[in-house]
CSV table of C-alpha atoms and ligand atoms in Angstrom, one decimal:
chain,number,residue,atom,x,y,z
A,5,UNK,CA,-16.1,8.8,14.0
A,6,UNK,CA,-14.5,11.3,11.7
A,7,UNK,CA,-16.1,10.6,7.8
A,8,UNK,CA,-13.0,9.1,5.7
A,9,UNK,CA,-12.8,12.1,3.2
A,10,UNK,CA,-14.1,9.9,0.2
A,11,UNK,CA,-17.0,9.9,1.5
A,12,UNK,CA,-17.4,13.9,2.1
A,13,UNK,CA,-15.7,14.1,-1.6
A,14,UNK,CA,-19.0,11.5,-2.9
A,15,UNK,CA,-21.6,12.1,-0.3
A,16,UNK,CA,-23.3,9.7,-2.7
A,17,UNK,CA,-21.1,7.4,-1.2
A,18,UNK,CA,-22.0,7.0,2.0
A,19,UNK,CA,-24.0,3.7,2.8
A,20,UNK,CA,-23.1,2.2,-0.3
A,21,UNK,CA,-19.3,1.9,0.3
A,22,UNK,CA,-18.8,1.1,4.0
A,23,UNK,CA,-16.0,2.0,6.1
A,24,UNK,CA,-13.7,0.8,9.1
A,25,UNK,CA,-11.5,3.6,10.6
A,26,UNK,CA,-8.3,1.6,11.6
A,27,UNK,CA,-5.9,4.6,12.7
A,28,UNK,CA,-6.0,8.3,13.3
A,29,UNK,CA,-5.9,10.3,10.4
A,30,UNK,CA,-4.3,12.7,9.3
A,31,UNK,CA,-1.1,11.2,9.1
A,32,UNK,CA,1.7,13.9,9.2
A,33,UNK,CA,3.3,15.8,7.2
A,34,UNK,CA,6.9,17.4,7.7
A,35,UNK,CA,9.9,19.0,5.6
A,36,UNK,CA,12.9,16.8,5.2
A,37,UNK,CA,15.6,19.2,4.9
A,38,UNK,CA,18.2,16.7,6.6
A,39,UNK,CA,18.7,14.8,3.3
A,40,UNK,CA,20.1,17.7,1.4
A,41,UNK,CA,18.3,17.4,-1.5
A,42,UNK,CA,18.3,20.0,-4.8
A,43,UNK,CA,14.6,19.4,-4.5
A,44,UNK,CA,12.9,20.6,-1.9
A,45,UNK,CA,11.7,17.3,-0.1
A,46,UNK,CA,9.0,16.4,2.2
A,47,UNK,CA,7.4,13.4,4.2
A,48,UNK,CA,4.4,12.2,4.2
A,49,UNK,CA,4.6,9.5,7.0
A,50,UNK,CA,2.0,6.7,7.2
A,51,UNK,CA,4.2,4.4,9.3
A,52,UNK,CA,2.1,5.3,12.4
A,53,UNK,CA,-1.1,4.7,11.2
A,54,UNK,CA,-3.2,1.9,12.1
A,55,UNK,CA,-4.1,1.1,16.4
A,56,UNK,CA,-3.7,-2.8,15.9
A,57,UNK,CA,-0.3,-4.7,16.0
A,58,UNK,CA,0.7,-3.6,12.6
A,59,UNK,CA,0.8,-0.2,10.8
A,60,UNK,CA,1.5,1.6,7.3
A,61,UNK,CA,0.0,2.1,4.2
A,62,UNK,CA,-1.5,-1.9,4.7
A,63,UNK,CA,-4.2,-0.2,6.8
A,64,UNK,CA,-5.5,2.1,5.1
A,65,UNK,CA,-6.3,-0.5,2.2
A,66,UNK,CA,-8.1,-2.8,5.1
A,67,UNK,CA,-10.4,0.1,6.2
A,68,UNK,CA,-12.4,-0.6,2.7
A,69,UNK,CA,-11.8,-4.3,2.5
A,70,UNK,CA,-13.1,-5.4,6.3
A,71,UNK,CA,-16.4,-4.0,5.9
A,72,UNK,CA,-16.9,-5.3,2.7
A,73,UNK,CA,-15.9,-8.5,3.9
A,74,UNK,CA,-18.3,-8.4,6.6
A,75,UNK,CA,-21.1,-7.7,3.8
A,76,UNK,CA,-20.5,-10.0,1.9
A,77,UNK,CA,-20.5,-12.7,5.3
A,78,UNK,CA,-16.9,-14.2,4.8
A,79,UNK,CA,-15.7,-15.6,7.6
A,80,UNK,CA,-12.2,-16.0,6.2
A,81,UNK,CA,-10.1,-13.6,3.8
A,82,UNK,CA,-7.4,-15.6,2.2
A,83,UNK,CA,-4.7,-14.0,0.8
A,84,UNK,CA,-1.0,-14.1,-0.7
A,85,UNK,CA,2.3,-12.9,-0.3
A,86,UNK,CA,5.7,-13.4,0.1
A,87,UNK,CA,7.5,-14.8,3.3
A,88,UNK,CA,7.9,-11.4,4.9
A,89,UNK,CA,4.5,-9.8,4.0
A,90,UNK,CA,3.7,-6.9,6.0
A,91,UNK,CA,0.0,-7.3,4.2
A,92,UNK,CA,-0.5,-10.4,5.6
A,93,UNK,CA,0.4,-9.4,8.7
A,94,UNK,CA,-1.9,-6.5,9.0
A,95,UNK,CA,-4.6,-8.3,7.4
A,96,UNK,CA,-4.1,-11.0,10.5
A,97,UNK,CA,-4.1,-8.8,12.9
A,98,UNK,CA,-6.8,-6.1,11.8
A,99,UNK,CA,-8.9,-8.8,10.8
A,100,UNK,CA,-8.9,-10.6,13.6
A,101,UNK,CA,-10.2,-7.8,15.7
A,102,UNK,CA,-13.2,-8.4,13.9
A,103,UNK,CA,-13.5,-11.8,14.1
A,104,UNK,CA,-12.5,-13.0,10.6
A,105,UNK,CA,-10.1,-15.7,10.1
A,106,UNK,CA,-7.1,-15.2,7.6
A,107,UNK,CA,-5.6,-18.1,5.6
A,108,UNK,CA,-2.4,-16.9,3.8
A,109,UNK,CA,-0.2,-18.7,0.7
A,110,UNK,CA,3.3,-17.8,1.0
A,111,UNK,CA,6.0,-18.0,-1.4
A,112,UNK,CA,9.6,-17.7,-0.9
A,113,UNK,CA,12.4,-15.1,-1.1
A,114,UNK,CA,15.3,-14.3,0.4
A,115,UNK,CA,15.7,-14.3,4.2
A,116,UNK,CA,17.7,-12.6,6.2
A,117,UNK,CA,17.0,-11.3,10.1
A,118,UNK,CA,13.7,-8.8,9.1
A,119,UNK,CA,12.3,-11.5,7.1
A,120,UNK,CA,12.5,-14.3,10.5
A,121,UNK,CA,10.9,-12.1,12.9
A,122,UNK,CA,8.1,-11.0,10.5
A,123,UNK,CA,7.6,-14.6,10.2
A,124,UNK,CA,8.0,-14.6,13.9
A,125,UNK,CA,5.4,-12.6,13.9
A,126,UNK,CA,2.9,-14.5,11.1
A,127,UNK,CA,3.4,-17.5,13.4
A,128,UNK,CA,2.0,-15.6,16.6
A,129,UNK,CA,-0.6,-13.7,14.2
A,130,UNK,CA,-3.4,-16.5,14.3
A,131,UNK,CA,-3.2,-17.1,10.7
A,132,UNK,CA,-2.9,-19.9,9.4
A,133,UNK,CA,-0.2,-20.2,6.9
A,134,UNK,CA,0.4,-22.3,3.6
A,135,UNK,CA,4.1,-22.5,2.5
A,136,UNK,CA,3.6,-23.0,-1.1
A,137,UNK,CA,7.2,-21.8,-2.1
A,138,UNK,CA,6.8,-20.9,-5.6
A,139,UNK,CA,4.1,-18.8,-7.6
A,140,UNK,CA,3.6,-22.0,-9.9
A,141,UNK,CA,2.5,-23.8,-6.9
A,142,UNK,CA,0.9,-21.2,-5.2
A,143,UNK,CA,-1.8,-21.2,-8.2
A,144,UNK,CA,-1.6,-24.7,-9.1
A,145,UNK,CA,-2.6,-25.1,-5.1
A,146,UNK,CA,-5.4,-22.0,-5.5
A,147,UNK,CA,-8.6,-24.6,-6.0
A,148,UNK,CA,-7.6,-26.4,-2.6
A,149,UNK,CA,-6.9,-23.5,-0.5
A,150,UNK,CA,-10.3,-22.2,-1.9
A,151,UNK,CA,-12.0,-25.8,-0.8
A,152,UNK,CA,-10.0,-25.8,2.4
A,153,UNK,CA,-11.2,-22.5,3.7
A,154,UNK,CA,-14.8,-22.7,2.5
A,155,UNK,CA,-16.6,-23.0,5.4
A,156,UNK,CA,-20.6,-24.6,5.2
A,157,UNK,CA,-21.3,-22.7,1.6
A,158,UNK,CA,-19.5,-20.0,2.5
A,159,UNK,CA,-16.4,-19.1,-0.2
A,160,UNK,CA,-13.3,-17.3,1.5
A,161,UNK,CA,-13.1,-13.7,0.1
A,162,UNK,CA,-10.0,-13.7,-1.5
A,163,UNK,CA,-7.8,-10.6,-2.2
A,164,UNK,CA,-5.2,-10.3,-4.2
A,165,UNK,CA,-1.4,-9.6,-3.2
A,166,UNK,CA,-0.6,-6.6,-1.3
A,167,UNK,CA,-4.7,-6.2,-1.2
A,168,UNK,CA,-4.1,-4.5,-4.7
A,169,UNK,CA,-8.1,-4.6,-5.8
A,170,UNK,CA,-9.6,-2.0,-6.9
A,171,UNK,CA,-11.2,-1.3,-3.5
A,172,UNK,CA,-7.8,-2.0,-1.6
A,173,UNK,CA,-6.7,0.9,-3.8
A,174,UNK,CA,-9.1,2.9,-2.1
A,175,UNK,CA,-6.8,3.1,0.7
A,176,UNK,CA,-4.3,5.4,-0.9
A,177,UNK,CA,-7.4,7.4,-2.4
A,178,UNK,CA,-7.8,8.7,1.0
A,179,UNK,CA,-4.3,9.2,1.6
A,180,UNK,CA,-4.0,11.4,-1.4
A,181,UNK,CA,-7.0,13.4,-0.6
A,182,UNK,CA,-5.5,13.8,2.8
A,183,UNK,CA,-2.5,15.6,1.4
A,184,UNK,CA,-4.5,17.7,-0.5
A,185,UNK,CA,-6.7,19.0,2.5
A,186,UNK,CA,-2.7,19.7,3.8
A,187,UNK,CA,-1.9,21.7,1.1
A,188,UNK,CA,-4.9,23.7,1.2
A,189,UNK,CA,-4.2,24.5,5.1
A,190,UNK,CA,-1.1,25.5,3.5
A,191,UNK,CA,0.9,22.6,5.9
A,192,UNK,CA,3.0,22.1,2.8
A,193,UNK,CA,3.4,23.3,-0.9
A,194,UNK,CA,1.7,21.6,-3.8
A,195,UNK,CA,4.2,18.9,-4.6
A,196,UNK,CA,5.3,18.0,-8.2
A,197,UNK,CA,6.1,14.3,-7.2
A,198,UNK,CA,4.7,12.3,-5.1
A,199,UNK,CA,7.1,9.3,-4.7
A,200,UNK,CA,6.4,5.7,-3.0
A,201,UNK,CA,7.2,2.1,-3.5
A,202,UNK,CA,5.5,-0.3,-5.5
A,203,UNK,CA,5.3,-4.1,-4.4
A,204,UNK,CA,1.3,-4.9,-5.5
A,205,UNK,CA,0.5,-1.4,-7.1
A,206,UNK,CA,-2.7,-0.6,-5.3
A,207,UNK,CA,-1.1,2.2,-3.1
A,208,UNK,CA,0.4,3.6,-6.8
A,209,UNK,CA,-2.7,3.1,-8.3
A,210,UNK,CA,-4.9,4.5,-5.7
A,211,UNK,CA,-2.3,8.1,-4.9
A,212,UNK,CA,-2.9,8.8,-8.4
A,213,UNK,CA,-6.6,8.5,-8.3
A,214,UNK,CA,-6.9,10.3,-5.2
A,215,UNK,CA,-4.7,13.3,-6.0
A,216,UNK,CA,-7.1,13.8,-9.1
A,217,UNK,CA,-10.0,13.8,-7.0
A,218,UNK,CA,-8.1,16.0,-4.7
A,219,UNK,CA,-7.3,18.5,-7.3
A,220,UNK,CA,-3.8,18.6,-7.1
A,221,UNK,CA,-1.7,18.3,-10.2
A,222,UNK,CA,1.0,16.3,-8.5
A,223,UNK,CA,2.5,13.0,-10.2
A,224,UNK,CA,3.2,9.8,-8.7
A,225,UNK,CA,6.6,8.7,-8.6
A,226,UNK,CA,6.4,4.9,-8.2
A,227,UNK,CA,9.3,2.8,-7.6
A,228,UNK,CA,9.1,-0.7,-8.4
A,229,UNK,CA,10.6,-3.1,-6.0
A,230,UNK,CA,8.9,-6.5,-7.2
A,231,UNK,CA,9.4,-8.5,-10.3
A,232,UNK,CA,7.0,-11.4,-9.9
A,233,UNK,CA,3.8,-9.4,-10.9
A,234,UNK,CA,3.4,-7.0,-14.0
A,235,UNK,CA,3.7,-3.6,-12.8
A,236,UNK,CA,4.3,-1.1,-15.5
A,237,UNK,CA,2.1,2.2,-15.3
A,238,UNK,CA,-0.1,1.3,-17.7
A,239,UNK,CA,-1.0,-1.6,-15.1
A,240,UNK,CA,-1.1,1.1,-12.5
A,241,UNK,CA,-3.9,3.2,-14.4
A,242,UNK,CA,-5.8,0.5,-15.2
A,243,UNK,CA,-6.2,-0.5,-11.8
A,244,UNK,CA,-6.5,3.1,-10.4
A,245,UNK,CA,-9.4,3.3,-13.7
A,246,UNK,CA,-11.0,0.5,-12.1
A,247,UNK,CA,-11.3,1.7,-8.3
A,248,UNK,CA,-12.8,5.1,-10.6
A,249,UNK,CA,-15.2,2.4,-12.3
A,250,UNK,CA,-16.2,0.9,-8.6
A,251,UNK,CA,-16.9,4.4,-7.3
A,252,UNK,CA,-19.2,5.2,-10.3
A,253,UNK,CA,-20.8,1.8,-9.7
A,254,UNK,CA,-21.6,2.9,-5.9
A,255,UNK,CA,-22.8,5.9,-7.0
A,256,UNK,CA,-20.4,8.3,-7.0
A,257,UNK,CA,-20.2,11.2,-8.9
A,258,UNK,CA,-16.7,11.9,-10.0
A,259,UNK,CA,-16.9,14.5,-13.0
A,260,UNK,CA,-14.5,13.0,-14.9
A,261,UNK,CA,-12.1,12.8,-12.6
A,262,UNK,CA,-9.5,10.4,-13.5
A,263,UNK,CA,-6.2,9.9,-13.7
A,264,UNK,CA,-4.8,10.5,-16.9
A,265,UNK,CA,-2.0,9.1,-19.2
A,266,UNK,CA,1.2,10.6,-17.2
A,267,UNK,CA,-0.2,10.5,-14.1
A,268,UNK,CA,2.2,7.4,-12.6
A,269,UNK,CA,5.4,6.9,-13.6
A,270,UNK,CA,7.8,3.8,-12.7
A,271,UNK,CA,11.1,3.4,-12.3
A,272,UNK,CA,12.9,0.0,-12.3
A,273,UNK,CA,16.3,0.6,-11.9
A,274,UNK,CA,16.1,0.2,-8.4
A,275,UNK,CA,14.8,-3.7,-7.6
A,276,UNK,CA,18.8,-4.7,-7.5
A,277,UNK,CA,18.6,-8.6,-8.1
A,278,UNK,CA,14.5,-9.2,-7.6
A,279,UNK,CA,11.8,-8.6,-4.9
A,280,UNK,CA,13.2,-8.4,-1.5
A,281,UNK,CA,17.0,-8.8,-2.3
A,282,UNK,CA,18.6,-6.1,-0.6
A,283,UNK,CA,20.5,-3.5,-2.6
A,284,UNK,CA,23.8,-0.8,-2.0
A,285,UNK,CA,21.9,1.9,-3.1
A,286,UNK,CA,19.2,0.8,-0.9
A,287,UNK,CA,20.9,-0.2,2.3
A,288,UNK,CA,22.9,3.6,1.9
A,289,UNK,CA,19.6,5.5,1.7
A,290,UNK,CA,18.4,3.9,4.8
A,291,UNK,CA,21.3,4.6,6.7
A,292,UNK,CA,21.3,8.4,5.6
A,293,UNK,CA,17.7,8.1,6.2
A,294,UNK,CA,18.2,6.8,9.8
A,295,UNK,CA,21.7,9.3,10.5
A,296,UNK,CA,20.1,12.7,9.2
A,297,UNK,CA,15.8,12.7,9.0
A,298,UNK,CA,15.3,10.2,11.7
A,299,UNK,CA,13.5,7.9,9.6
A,300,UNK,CA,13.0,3.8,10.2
A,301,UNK,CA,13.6,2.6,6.8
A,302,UNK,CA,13.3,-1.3,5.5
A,303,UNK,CA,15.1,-3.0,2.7
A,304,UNK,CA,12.5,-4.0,0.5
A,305,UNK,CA,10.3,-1.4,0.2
A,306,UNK,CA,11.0,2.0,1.6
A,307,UNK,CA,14.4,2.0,1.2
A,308,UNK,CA,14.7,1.2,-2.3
A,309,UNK,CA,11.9,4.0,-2.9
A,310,UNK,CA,14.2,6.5,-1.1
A,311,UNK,CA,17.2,5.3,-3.0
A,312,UNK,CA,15.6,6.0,-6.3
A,313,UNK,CA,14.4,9.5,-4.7
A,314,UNK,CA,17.9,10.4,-3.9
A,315,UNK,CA,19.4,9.4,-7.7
A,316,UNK,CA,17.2,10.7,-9.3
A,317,UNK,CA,17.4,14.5,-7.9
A,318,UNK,CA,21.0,14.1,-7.8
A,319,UNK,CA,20.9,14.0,-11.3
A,320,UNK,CA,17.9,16.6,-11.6
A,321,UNK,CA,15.5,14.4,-13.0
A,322,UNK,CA,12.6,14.9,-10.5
A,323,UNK,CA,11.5,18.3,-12.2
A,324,UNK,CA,9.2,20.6,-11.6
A,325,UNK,CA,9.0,21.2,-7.7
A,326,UNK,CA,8.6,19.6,-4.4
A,327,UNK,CA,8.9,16.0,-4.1
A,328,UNK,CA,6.9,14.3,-1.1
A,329,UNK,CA,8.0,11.0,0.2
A,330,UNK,CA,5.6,8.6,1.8
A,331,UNK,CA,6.9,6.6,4.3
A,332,UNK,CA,4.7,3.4,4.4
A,333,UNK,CA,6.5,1.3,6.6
A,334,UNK,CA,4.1,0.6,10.1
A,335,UNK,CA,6.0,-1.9,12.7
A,336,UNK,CA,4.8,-1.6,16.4
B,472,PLP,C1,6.2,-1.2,3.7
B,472,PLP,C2,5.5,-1.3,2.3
B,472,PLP,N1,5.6,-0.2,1.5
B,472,PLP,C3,5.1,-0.2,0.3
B,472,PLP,C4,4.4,-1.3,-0.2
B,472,PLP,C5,3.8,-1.3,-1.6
B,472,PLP,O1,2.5,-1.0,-1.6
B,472,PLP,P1,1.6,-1.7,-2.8
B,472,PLP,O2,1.7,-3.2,-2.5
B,472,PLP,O3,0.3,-1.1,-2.6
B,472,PLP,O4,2.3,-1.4,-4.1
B,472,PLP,C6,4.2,-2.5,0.7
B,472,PLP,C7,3.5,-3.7,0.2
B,472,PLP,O5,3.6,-4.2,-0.8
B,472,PLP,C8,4.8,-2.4,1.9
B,472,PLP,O6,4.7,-3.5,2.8
C-alpha cells in the first residue's frame, strides 16, 4: 500500500498514527480555463476519491478516523449532521466495510430533491438514524444517544460534525501535501489561493496545515456555507493548531511548522439565507460550472464555494496568482 505522505513527511509517525487508505491517491489536478477567469484557475478534484459507495473530501478525513476507531475497540462511531450529510453517509458506508456500526443525530434543513435521495440513501446505508430536528434537541438528547449506543462497557466514539476533529483534519493535511508533491512535478504552478467550502471546518483547517508542512506559501480561501457552528478563521487555526498539537503528541517532528495568522481566510457573503438554502449566485455558478468545465456541482457546498471564487476575481480580489479550486463533492 502506498504510505499516505504524512507519514513519509514524519517518519516518526508511522505506527503511532495508523492509517486506512480508502481511495487512490493522487487525486488530479487540471487547468480550468473554461470559466474564463482573470485569474488563472485550476482544479483540484477530490470528488472521485474514495472505492466505497460514497466519495469526496469525507474520505479522506475517515482514513485517520477508522483506524483509530478500531484502536480504541468502538464498535459504533456516532455522529451528527444535517438531513443531507454527505459525512454521514461516508462514514456509513466506509465504516461499515470494517465492521463498525454508525448511529447518526440529524437535524433539519431545507429539503428539496438532493436532500430526499441522500436521505434515500441514509435509509439504505445501515445506519441507524435519530431525527432530533433541532441542535437544542440534538444536545439536550446527546446523554441518551451516548447510553443507547454503549454497547457492554464499551462508549461509542463519537466525532464531531463533518468529522471536524483534529485528526479528521488530518484528511486535508494529506490532500495539501498531495498538491505540493504536484507542484514540485511541475503538474501545476504554485497557487496563491487555495479555495474550498467550509461546512465543519476540518478540511479548511487541515489544507492550511498541510500546505505549511508542504512548503508551499499558498492561502486558503474558505468559504463558509453553514451558520449553525462558529466558523471564523481564528476557529479554523485553532483547530488546524490542534491537529499540529496531535502530530507533536505522536511524535512527530514538525520544525515549527504551522500555520500562521493569515493563513485561512473566510468569506461569508455567500451562505444566502443559512446552511443548505440554495442561493442565485450559487445555482448560476453550478450551471457555468456544469456548461463550460464539465464539473458536477451541488447547492450547498461546492457551488456556493465556486460562486464566491467567481465574485471575487471578477472584482480582482483573489490577488497574487493562481487560484486552485477543490472540488469535494464524491457521489457514486
Ligand atoms: C461536498 C462537501 N464539500 C465540503 C464540505 C466541507 O468540509 P468541512 O466539513 O471539512 O468544512 C462538506 C462537508 O461539510 C461536503 O459534504
Amino acid at each position: 500500500m502506498r504510505l499516505p505522505l504524512l507519514h513519509q513527511r514524519c517518519p516518526e509517525l508511522a505506527g503511532r498514527l495508523p492509517f486506512l487508505r480508502l481511495g487512490e491517491a493522487p487525486t488530479p489536478v487540471r487547468a480550468l480555463p473554461g470559466l474564463g477567469t482573470r485569474t488563472e484557475l485550476w482544479l483540484k478534484d477530490e470528488s472521485g476519491y474514495g472505492d466505497g459507495g460514497w466519495g469526496g473530501n469525507k474520505v479522506r478525513k475517515l482514513e485517520w478516523l477508522l483506524p483509530e476507531a478500531r484502536r480504541r475497540g468502538a464498535r459504533t462511531i456516532l455522529t451528527v449532521g444535517g438531513l443531507g450529510t454527505n459525512w454521514g453517509l461516508a462514514a456509513a458506508w466506509y465504516a461499515r466495510e470494517q465492521g463498525l456500526e454508525v448511529a447518526l443525530g440529524l437535524i433539519d434543513h431545507p429539503v428539496d430533491e438532493h436532500v430526499r435521495a441522500q436521505l434515500a440513501r441514509l435509509r439504505a446505508s445501515g445506519a441507524t438514524l435519530h431525527f432530533l430536528h433541532t441542535k437544542t434537541r440534538l444536545i439536550l438528547a446527546a446523554p441518551w444517544l451516548f447510553a443507547r449506543h454503549t454497547h457492554g462497557r464499551t462508549l461509542p466514539y463519537y466525532l464531531p460534525a463533518g468529522g471536524s476533529s483534529p485528526l479528521g483534519a488530518l484528511g486535508a493535511v494529506e490532500t495539501a501535501l498531495e498538491l505540493g508533491e504536484q507542484v514540485r512535478a511541475g503538474e501545476l504552478p504554485e497557487p496563491a489561493w487555495l479555495v474550498t467550502p467550509v461546512g465543519s471546518g476540518g478540511t479548511a483547517a487541515g489544507l492550511a496545515l498541510g500546505l505549511r508542512l508542504a512548503g508551499l506559501r499558498t492561502r486558503v480561501l474558505g468559504v463558509v456555507v453553514n451558520d449553525t457552528l462558529r466558523l471564523d478563521s481564528a476557529t479554523l487555526l485553532g483547530l488546524a493548531r490542534r491537529s499540529a498539537a496531535l502530530l507533536r503528541s505522536r511524535g512527530a517532528d514538525l520544525s515549527g511548522a504551522e500555520p500562521a495568522p493569515g493563513a485561512i481566510r473566510t468569506e461569508t457573503a455567500w451562505l444566502g439565507e443559512g446552511y443548505a438554502h440554495p442561493t442565485r449566485a450559487g445555482d448560476q455558478a453550478l450551471a457555468r460550472a456544469s456548461a463550460q468545465a464539465g464539473l458536477a456541482l451541488e447547492r450547498t457546498y461546492t457551488a456556493k464555494a465556486l460562486a464566491a471564487l467567481l465574485d471575487l476575481d471578477a472584482a480582482g480580489r483573489l490577488e497574487g496568482g493562481p487560484v486552485v479550486f477543490l472540488h469535494t463533492h464524491g457521489p457514486r
